């Protein structure tokens, strides 16, 4: 009887030993579940962040090209933009009075402010009618002085072929960046072949009335003898 | 040797084999599970689309973003170009010329006018290359 008990105990012991592989086999499915839950959490986080970034406060401005179904289509300098309005959108007229969507007209110049859903679409909270901005005739060009005269010279660009006739006025500011400090200079400082950046008004083709002239000083290359000296110093 | 002992040894041997087989099968199952590929390991509900930067691009405006609404009159514009490049900023009430630092970075604080502001930023490299970006910004203190 005792021996039978021993055998039974032994059998039960061996049977228990068969269980450890089962949890091991489950580990793989457990890992999959863990990966899946992490994946879902990451997806949720990304969706959340995307929603926030997509709904950033943004504004468009441009000329109304179309009006329909509480939607304003604006022609901007960077393409067509759509602004959707709803009952809560505040619309302000040119005289700062509150207006309705029906009061808007094609060719009105507007600022629309709200939250952007995409680069070209806006959920609009505020619309303001403004007067159309004046055309900005300012340009900035770079080139070398040619045919220098007292009140004008030609500016020859470094890369393209279009040259400019530059007119100097009594208000023209001429300056130079001298080691981080801007030094104002007289018109006499201008010299043939000087490299310039000019900001001016271009009201006539190929002509600039100069507002600001910056004389560009290129970093001078290190003389060979000096370089050799440096190398010698390093070697020593 | 008694008959019971022989039976016990035989049963023990069989059980041992069963256990060994179970462990071997479990290990094999774990090892054979394919490792997640890089595309599987990272969730990609949205495909990342890096801003295409043209190799010829000389100028990058880092901040603010286009169509940003500022509730402050002053705004800092930061960007990146090549060292030695001169940057011209044309804003509604003025213009400014500045040089990029030795790493090619630049920054300038400008004044905005109420409402629409069109800012033109132009970079000129010493070898004659040019690049231009336009920023449309709005200055408004109204609650949006």
GROMACS .gro file of C-alpha atoms in nm:
model
  380
    1UNK     CA    1   0.000   0.000   0.000
    2UNK     CA    2   0.283   0.230   0.090
    3UNK     CA    3   0.452   0.160  -0.240
    4UNK     CA    4   0.130   0.235  -0.428
    5UNK     CA    5   0.113   0.568  -0.247
    6UNK     CA    6   0.474   0.641  -0.339
    7UNK     CA    7   0.403   0.560  -0.704
    8UNK     CA    8   0.092   0.783  -0.705
    9UNK     CA    9   0.286   1.069  -0.545
   10UNK     CA   10   0.561   1.024  -0.802
   11UNK     CA   11   0.305   1.029  -1.084
   12UNK     CA   12   0.140   1.345  -0.949
   13UNK     CA   13   0.484   1.508  -0.918
   14UNK     CA   14   0.564   1.430  -1.280
   15UNK     CA   15   0.221   1.551  -1.388
   16UNK     CA   16   0.286   1.886  -1.220
   17UNK     CA   17   0.613   1.906  -1.403
   18UNK     CA   18   0.423   1.903  -1.732
   19UNK     CA   19   0.256   2.238  -1.654
   20UNK     CA   20   0.549   2.481  -1.685
   21UNK     CA   21   0.561   2.455  -2.066
   22UNK     CA   22   0.203   2.581  -2.087
   23UNK     CA   23   0.271   2.931  -1.951
   24UNK     CA   24   0.578   2.945  -2.178
   25UNK     CA   25   0.358   2.874  -2.477
   26UNK     CA   26   0.119   3.147  -2.363
   27UNK     CA   27   0.398   3.401  -2.341
   28UNK     CA   28   0.402   3.444  -2.717
   29UNK     CA   29   0.032   3.532  -2.730
   30UNK     CA   30   0.081   3.756  -2.424
   31UNK     CA   31   0.358   3.940  -2.604
   32UNK     CA   32   0.133   3.989  -2.904
   33UNK     CA   33  -0.136   4.134  -2.683
   34UNK     CA   34   0.115   4.365  -2.518
   35UNK     CA   35   0.246   4.484  -2.856
   36UNK     CA   36  -0.108   4.535  -2.977
   37UNK     CA   37  -0.202   4.742  -2.670
   38UNK     CA   38   0.114   4.954  -2.705
   39UNK     CA   39   0.036   5.001  -3.074
   40UNK     CA   40  -0.317   5.116  -2.993
   41UNK     CA   41  -0.192   5.359  -2.729
   42UNK     CA   42   0.066   5.505  -2.967
   43UNK     CA   43  -0.198   5.536  -3.240
   44UNK     CA   44  -0.431   5.716  -3.000
   45UNK     CA   45  -0.153   5.953  -2.895
   46UNK     CA   46  -0.060   6.029  -3.256
   47UNK     CA   47  -0.423   6.088  -3.350
   48UNK     CA   48  -0.460   6.320  -3.052
   49UNK     CA   49  -0.146   6.515  -3.143
   50UNK     CA   50  -0.245   6.530  -3.508
   51UNK     CA   51  -0.584   6.667  -3.418
   52UNK     CA   52  -0.425   6.938  -3.205
   53UNK     CA   53  -0.169   7.033  -3.468
   54UNK     CA   54  -0.429   7.030  -3.742
   55UNK     CA   55  -0.651   7.262  -3.545
   56UNK     CA   56  -0.407   7.543  -3.503
   57UNK     CA   57  -0.508   7.904  -3.491
   58UNK     CA   58  -0.460   8.038  -3.839
   59UNK     CA   59  -0.577   8.317  -4.062
   60UNK     CA   60  -0.600   8.382  -4.433
   61UNK     CA   61  -0.632   8.711  -4.613
   62UNK     CA   62  -0.721   8.780  -4.970
   63UNK     CA   63  -0.989   8.880  -5.214
   64UNK     CA   64  -1.326   8.704  -5.218
   65UNK     CA   65  -1.361   8.505  -5.539
   66UNK     CA   66  -1.667   8.301  -5.447
   67UNK     CA   67  -1.939   8.282  -5.181
   68UNK     CA   68  -2.167   7.982  -5.133
   69UNK     CA   69  -2.323   7.771  -4.856
   70UNK     CA   70  -2.162   7.965  -4.572
   71UNK     CA   71  -1.829   7.923  -4.746
   72UNK     CA   72  -1.592   8.199  -4.852
   73UNK     CA   73  -1.335   8.132  -5.122
   74UNK     CA   74  -1.040   8.368  -5.102
   75UNK     CA   75  -0.788   8.433  -5.374
   76UNK     CA   76  -0.461   8.480  -5.190
   77UNK     CA   77  -0.105   8.525  -5.310
   78UNK     CA   78  -0.054   8.158  -5.227
   79UNK     CA   79  -0.357   8.017  -5.405
   80UNK     CA   80  -0.721   7.965  -5.324
   81UNK     CA   81  -0.821   7.927  -4.961
   82UNK     CA   82  -1.157   7.824  -4.825
   83UNK     CA   83  -1.309   7.964  -4.508
   84UNK     CA   84  -1.619   7.796  -4.368
   85UNK     CA   85  -1.834   7.996  -4.135
   86UNK     CA   86  -2.112   7.895  -3.897
   87UNK     CA   87  -2.372   8.068  -3.682
   88UNK     CA   88  -2.114   8.163  -3.423
   89UNK     CA   89  -1.875   8.326  -3.666
   90UNK     CA   90  -1.841   8.699  -3.608
   91UNK     CA   91  -1.833   8.906  -3.924
   92UNK     CA   92  -1.703   9.263  -3.905
   93UNK     CA   93  -1.758   9.510  -4.187
   94UNK     CA   94  -1.521   9.772  -4.324
   95UNK     CA   95  -1.661  10.028  -4.079
   96UNK     CA   96  -1.616   9.788  -3.788
   97UNK     CA   97  -1.990   9.714  -3.774
   98UNK     CA   98  -2.125   9.361  -3.739
   99UNK     CA   99  -2.244   9.220  -4.068
  100UNK     CA  100  -2.397   8.897  -4.199
  101UNK     CA  101  -2.266   8.646  -4.448
  102UNK     CA  102  -2.515   8.782  -4.703
  103UNK     CA  103  -2.351   9.126  -4.677
  104UNK     CA  104  -2.021   8.994  -4.811
  105UNK     CA  105  -1.951   9.058  -5.178
  106UNK     CA  106  -1.723   8.919  -5.443
  107UNK     CA  107  -1.397   9.121  -5.455
  108UNK     CA  108  -1.421   9.220  -5.087
  109UNK     CA  109  -1.081   9.196  -4.924
  110UNK     CA  110  -1.104   8.989  -4.606
  111UNK     CA  111  -0.910   8.855  -4.315
  112UNK     CA  112  -1.052   8.525  -4.196
  113UNK     CA  113  -0.937   8.388  -3.862
  114UNK     CA  114  -1.008   8.054  -3.702
  115UNK     CA  115  -0.870   7.706  -3.684
  116UNK     CA  116  -0.718   7.537  -3.984
  117UNK     CA  117  -0.813   7.185  -4.079
  118UNK     CA  118  -0.572   7.173  -4.366
  119UNK     CA  119  -0.332   7.410  -4.538
  120UNK     CA  120  -0.614   7.555  -4.748
  121UNK     CA  121  -0.921   7.526  -4.522
  122UNK     CA  122  -1.030   7.716  -4.219
  123UNK     CA  123  -1.305   7.677  -3.962
  124UNK     CA  124  -1.365   8.048  -3.929
  125UNK     CA  125  -1.449   8.222  -3.605
  126UNK     CA  126  -1.395   8.579  -3.719
  127UNK     CA  127  -1.412   8.755  -4.054
  128UNK     CA  128  -1.302   9.115  -4.101
  129UNK     CA  129  -1.353   9.319  -4.416
  130UNK     CA  130  -1.051   9.540  -4.477
  131UNK     CA  131  -0.939   9.772  -4.752
  132UNK     CA  132  -0.715   9.610  -5.009
  133UNK     CA  133  -0.347   9.659  -4.922
  134UNK     CA  134  -0.150   9.879  -5.155
  135UNK     CA  135   0.082   9.703  -5.394
  136UNK     CA  136   0.429   9.676  -5.249
  137UNK     CA  137   0.682   9.794  -5.505
  138UNK     CA  138   0.980   9.728  -5.286
  139UNK     CA  139   1.240   9.489  -5.416
  140UNK     CA  140   1.578   9.366  -5.298
  141UNK     CA  141   1.851   9.288  -5.547
  142UNK     CA  142   2.220   9.204  -5.541
  143UNK     CA  143   2.487   9.291  -5.793
  144UNK     CA  144   2.801   9.483  -5.881
  145UNK     CA  145   2.826   9.852  -5.962
  146UNK     CA  146   2.886   9.940  -6.325
  147UNK     CA  147   2.891  10.280  -6.496
  148UNK     CA  148   2.896  10.469  -6.169
  149UNK     CA  149   2.780  10.831  -6.186
  150UNK     CA  150   2.700  11.086  -5.917
  151UNK     CA  151   2.334  11.000  -5.869
  152UNK     CA  152   2.297  10.672  -6.050
  153UNK     CA  153   2.472  10.355  -6.161
  154UNK     CA  154   2.397  10.021  -6.321
  155UNK     CA  155   2.374   9.712  -6.107
  156UNK     CA  156   2.491   9.398  -6.276
  157UNK     CA  157   2.362   9.080  -6.110
  158UNK     CA  158   2.610   8.799  -6.045
  159UNK     CA  159   2.403   8.522  -6.201
  160UNK     CA  160   2.119   8.642  -6.422
  161UNK     CA  161   2.138   8.883  -6.709
  162UNK     CA  162   1.884   9.141  -6.598
  163UNK     CA  163   2.064   9.454  -6.490
  164UNK     CA  164   1.912   9.744  -6.302
  165UNK     CA  165   1.948  10.116  -6.324
  166UNK     CA  166   1.984  10.237  -5.967
  167UNK     CA  167   1.885  10.592  -5.877
  168UNK     CA  168   2.037  10.748  -5.568
  169UNK     CA  169   1.817  10.997  -5.383
  170UNK     CA  170   1.903  11.231  -5.096
  171UNK     CA  171   1.724  10.982  -4.869
  172UNK     CA  172   1.925  10.681  -4.982
  173UNK     CA  173   2.102  10.518  -4.690
  174UNK     CA  174   2.438  10.358  -4.765
  175UNK     CA  175   2.595  10.134  -4.505
  176UNK     CA  176   2.835   9.851  -4.444
  177UNK     CA  177   2.861   9.576  -4.186
  178UNK     CA  178   3.199   9.620  -4.025
  179UNK     CA  179   3.259   9.324  -3.793
  180UNK     CA  180   2.901   9.326  -3.667
  181UNK     CA  181   2.868   9.704  -3.653
  182UNK     CA  182   2.669   9.887  -3.916
  183UNK     CA  183   2.857  10.190  -4.039
  184UNK     CA  184   2.680  10.459  -4.235
  185UNK     CA  185   2.873  10.574  -4.539
  186UNK     CA  186   2.864  10.860  -4.787
  187UNK     CA  187   2.774  10.807  -5.154
  188UNK     CA  188   3.142  10.867  -5.233
  189UNK     CA  189   3.215  10.528  -5.075
  190UNK     CA  190   3.055  10.356  -5.370
  191UNK     CA  191   3.308  10.232  -5.621
  192UNK     CA  192   3.302  10.055  -5.952
  193UNK     CA  193   3.261   9.675  -5.911
  194UNK     CA  194   3.157   9.703  -5.546
  195UNK     CA  195   2.919   9.424  -5.447
  196UNK     CA  196   2.589   9.562  -5.319
  197UNK     CA  197   2.252   9.457  -5.189
  198UNK     CA  198   1.993   9.720  -5.262
  199UNK     CA  199   1.645   9.764  -5.123
  200UNK     CA  200   1.447  10.008  -5.327
  201UNK     CA  201   1.127  10.096  -5.502
  202UNK     CA  202   1.081   9.970  -5.852
  203UNK     CA  203   0.808  10.170  -6.016
  204UNK     CA  204   0.957  10.156  -6.363
  205UNK     CA  205   1.087   9.853  -6.543
  206UNK     CA  206   1.451   9.773  -6.459
  207UNK     CA  207   1.481  10.086  -6.248
  208UNK     CA  208   1.521  10.106  -5.874
  209UNK     CA  209   1.500  10.410  -5.657
  210UNK     CA  210   1.740  10.306  -5.382
  211UNK     CA  211   1.623  10.326  -5.021
  212UNK     CA  212   1.902  10.129  -4.858
  213UNK     CA  213   2.232  10.016  -5.005
  214UNK     CA  214   2.444   9.763  -4.818
  215UNK     CA  215   2.800   9.729  -4.936
  216UNK     CA  216   2.881   9.359  -4.906
  217UNK     CA  217   3.224   9.278  -4.778
  218UNK     CA  218   3.327   8.925  -4.851
  219UNK     CA  219   3.549   8.746  -4.599
  220UNK     CA  220   3.902   8.788  -4.727
  221UNK     CA  221   4.090   8.462  -4.785
  222UNK     CA  222   4.374   8.387  -4.547
  223UNK     CA  223   4.709   8.473  -4.711
  224UNK     CA  224   4.918   8.167  -4.792
  225UNK     CA  225   5.210   8.284  -4.580
  226UNK     CA  226   4.980   8.325  -4.278
  227UNK     CA  227   4.832   7.980  -4.336
  228UNK     CA  228   5.180   7.835  -4.356
  229UNK     CA  229   5.264   8.013  -4.032
  230UNK     CA  230   4.961   7.857  -3.865
  231UNK     CA  231   5.058   7.515  -3.984
  232UNK     CA  232   5.407   7.567  -3.851
  233UNK     CA  233   5.266   7.673  -3.517
  234UNK     CA  234   5.045   7.365  -3.505
  235UNK     CA  235   5.337   7.144  -3.589
  236UNK     CA  236   5.544   7.297  -3.315
  237UNK     CA  237   1.327  -0.578  -0.862
  238UNK     CA  238   0.961  -0.557  -0.781
  239UNK     CA  239   0.706  -0.522  -1.056
  240UNK     CA  240   0.569  -0.191  -0.914
  241UNK     CA  241   0.914  -0.029  -0.923
  242UNK     CA  242   0.959  -0.121  -1.289
  243UNK     CA  243   0.618   0.025  -1.372
  244UNK     CA  244   0.702   0.347  -1.180
  245UNK     CA  245   1.033   0.385  -1.366
  246UNK     CA  246   0.862   0.330  -1.701
  247UNK     CA  247   0.589   0.582  -1.623
  248UNK     CA  248   0.848   0.832  -1.497
  249UNK     CA  249   1.046   0.791  -1.818
  250UNK     CA  250   0.734   0.848  -2.032
  251UNK     CA  251   0.637   1.155  -1.831
  252UNK     CA  252   0.989   1.288  -1.865
  253UNK     CA  253   0.963   1.251  -2.240
  254UNK     CA  254   0.626   1.432  -2.239
  255UNK     CA  255   0.773   1.720  -2.038
  256UNK     CA  256   1.076   1.748  -2.262
  257UNK     CA  257   0.856   1.747  -2.571
  258UNK     CA  258   0.631   2.014  -2.421
  259UNK     CA  259   0.925   2.243  -2.340
  260UNK     CA  260   1.075   2.189  -2.685
  261UNK     CA  261   0.742   2.268  -2.856
  262UNK     CA  262   0.692   2.584  -2.649
  263UNK     CA  263   1.043   2.711  -2.724
  264UNK     CA  264   0.999   2.638  -3.091
  265UNK     CA  265   0.671   2.833  -3.096
  266UNK     CA  266   0.838   3.136  -2.939
  267UNK     CA  267   1.138   3.123  -3.173
  268UNK     CA  268   0.935   3.073  -3.487
  269UNK     CA  269   0.717   3.377  -3.424
  270UNK     CA  270   0.835   3.626  -3.685
  271UNK     CA  271   1.005   3.934  -3.548
  272UNK     CA  272   0.805   4.244  -3.626
  273UNK     CA  273   0.938   4.425  -3.928
  274UNK     CA  274   1.031   4.792  -3.878
  275UNK     CA  275   0.708   4.897  -4.048
  276UNK     CA  276   0.508   4.676  -3.811
  277UNK     CA  277   0.694   4.777  -3.500
  278UNK     CA  278   0.599   5.143  -3.541
  279UNK     CA  279   0.238   5.231  -3.590
  280UNK     CA  280   0.185   5.449  -3.889
  281UNK     CA  281  -0.169   5.581  -3.902
  282UNK     CA  282  -0.031   5.890  -4.066
  283UNK     CA  283   0.248   5.866  -4.314
  284UNK     CA  284   0.521   6.109  -4.225
  285UNK     CA  285   0.577   6.342  -4.513
  286UNK     CA  286   0.893   6.541  -4.459
  287UNK     CA  287   0.889   6.890  -4.600
  288UNK     CA  288   1.060   6.862  -4.934
  289UNK     CA  289   1.369   7.077  -4.934
  290UNK     CA  290   1.504   7.153  -5.273
  291UNK     CA  291   1.880   7.109  -5.290
  292UNK     CA  292   1.891   7.453  -5.448
  293UNK     CA  293   1.700   7.604  -5.156
  294UNK     CA  294   1.910   7.867  -4.985
  295UNK     CA  295   1.657   7.985  -4.731
  296UNK     CA  296   1.441   7.817  -4.471
  297UNK     CA  297   1.207   8.011  -4.246
  298UNK     CA  298   1.175   7.819  -3.920
  299UNK     CA  299   0.929   8.038  -3.731
  300UNK     CA  300   0.663   8.160  -3.729
  301UNK     CA  301   0.453   7.940  -3.954
  302UNK     CA  302   0.276   8.087  -4.250
  303UNK     CA  303  -0.070   8.228  -4.167
  304UNK     CA  304   0.017   8.250  -3.798
  305UNK     CA  305  -0.203   8.481  -3.591
  306UNK     CA  306  -0.003   8.684  -3.342
  307UNK     CA  307  -0.155   8.868  -3.051
  308UNK     CA  308   0.170   9.059  -3.001
  309UNK     CA  309   0.287   9.354  -3.206
  310UNK     CA  310   0.645   9.231  -3.211
  311UNK     CA  311   0.732   8.898  -3.360
  312UNK     CA  312   1.061   8.715  -3.393
  313UNK     CA  313   1.141   8.559  -3.727
  314UNK     CA  314   1.399   8.285  -3.727
  315UNK     CA  315   1.547   8.099  -4.016
  316UNK     CA  316   1.838   7.918  -4.157
  317UNK     CA  317   2.058   7.969  -4.459
  318UNK     CA  318   2.427   7.935  -4.537
  319UNK     CA  319   2.701   8.108  -4.340
  320UNK     CA  320   2.804   8.435  -4.503
  321UNK     CA  321   2.460   8.486  -4.658
  322UNK     CA  322   2.290   8.822  -4.633
  323UNK     CA  323   1.921   8.819  -4.552
  324UNK     CA  324   1.680   9.097  -4.640
  325UNK     CA  325   1.347   9.120  -4.460
  326UNK     CA  326   1.076   9.343  -4.605
  327UNK     CA  327   0.788   9.396  -4.365
  328UNK     CA  328   0.490   9.630  -4.371
  329UNK     CA  329   0.651   9.920  -4.190
  330UNK     CA  330   1.012   9.883  -4.286
  331UNK     CA  331   1.294   9.669  -4.406
  332UNK     CA  332   1.607   9.523  -4.261
  333UNK     CA  333   1.932   9.371  -4.382
  334UNK     CA  334   2.113   9.120  -4.164
  335UNK     CA  335   2.384   8.860  -4.192
  336UNK     CA  336   2.346   8.494  -4.104
  337UNK     CA  337   2.576   8.377  -3.827
  338UNK     CA  338   2.861   8.130  -3.864
  339UNK     CA  339   2.614   7.840  -3.855
  340UNK     CA  340   2.386   8.002  -4.111
  341UNK     CA  341   2.111   8.087  -3.864
  342UNK     CA  342   1.947   8.425  -3.845
  343UNK     CA  343   1.679   8.593  -3.640
  344UNK     CA  344   1.513   8.930  -3.640
  345UNK     CA  345   1.231   9.088  -3.443
  346UNK     CA  346   0.996   9.300  -3.646
  347UNK     CA  347   0.686   9.506  -3.578
  348UNK     CA  348   0.354   9.396  -3.718
  349UNK     CA  349   0.072   9.623  -3.819
  350UNK     CA  350  -0.283   9.544  -3.709
  351UNK     CA  351  -0.441   9.295  -3.948
  352UNK     CA  352  -0.272   9.151  -4.254
  353UNK     CA  353   0.107   9.148  -4.279
  354UNK     CA  354   0.298   9.022  -4.579
  355UNK     CA  355   0.663   8.962  -4.498
  356UNK     CA  356   0.916   8.895  -4.771
  357UNK     CA  357   1.241   8.729  -4.671
  358UNK     CA  358   1.516   8.710  -4.928
  359UNK     CA  359   1.860   8.551  -4.897
  360UNK     CA  360   2.166   8.644  -5.106
  361UNK     CA  361   2.471   8.422  -5.099
  362UNK     CA  362   2.811   8.576  -5.177
  363UNK     CA  363   2.830   8.368  -5.496
  364UNK     CA  364   2.512   8.526  -5.630
  365UNK     CA  365   2.249   8.266  -5.544
  366UNK     CA  366   1.914   8.399  -5.424
  367UNK     CA  367   1.609   8.254  -5.253
  368UNK     CA  368   1.288   8.415  -5.138
  369UNK     CA  369   1.006   8.319  -4.902
  370UNK     CA  370   0.687   8.502  -4.817
  371UNK     CA  371   0.522   8.487  -4.477
  372UNK     CA  372   0.160   8.591  -4.438
  373UNK     CA  373   0.095   8.683  -4.077
  374UNK     CA  374  -0.197   8.837  -3.896
  375UNK     CA  375  -0.177   9.060  -3.593
  376UNK     CA  376  -0.499   9.057  -3.397
  377UNK     CA  377  -0.583   9.083  -3.030
  378UNK     CA  378  -0.940   8.969  -3.089
  379UNK     CA  379  -1.042   8.644  -2.926
  380UNK     CA  380  -1.052   8.369  -3.184
   0.00000   0.00000   0.00000
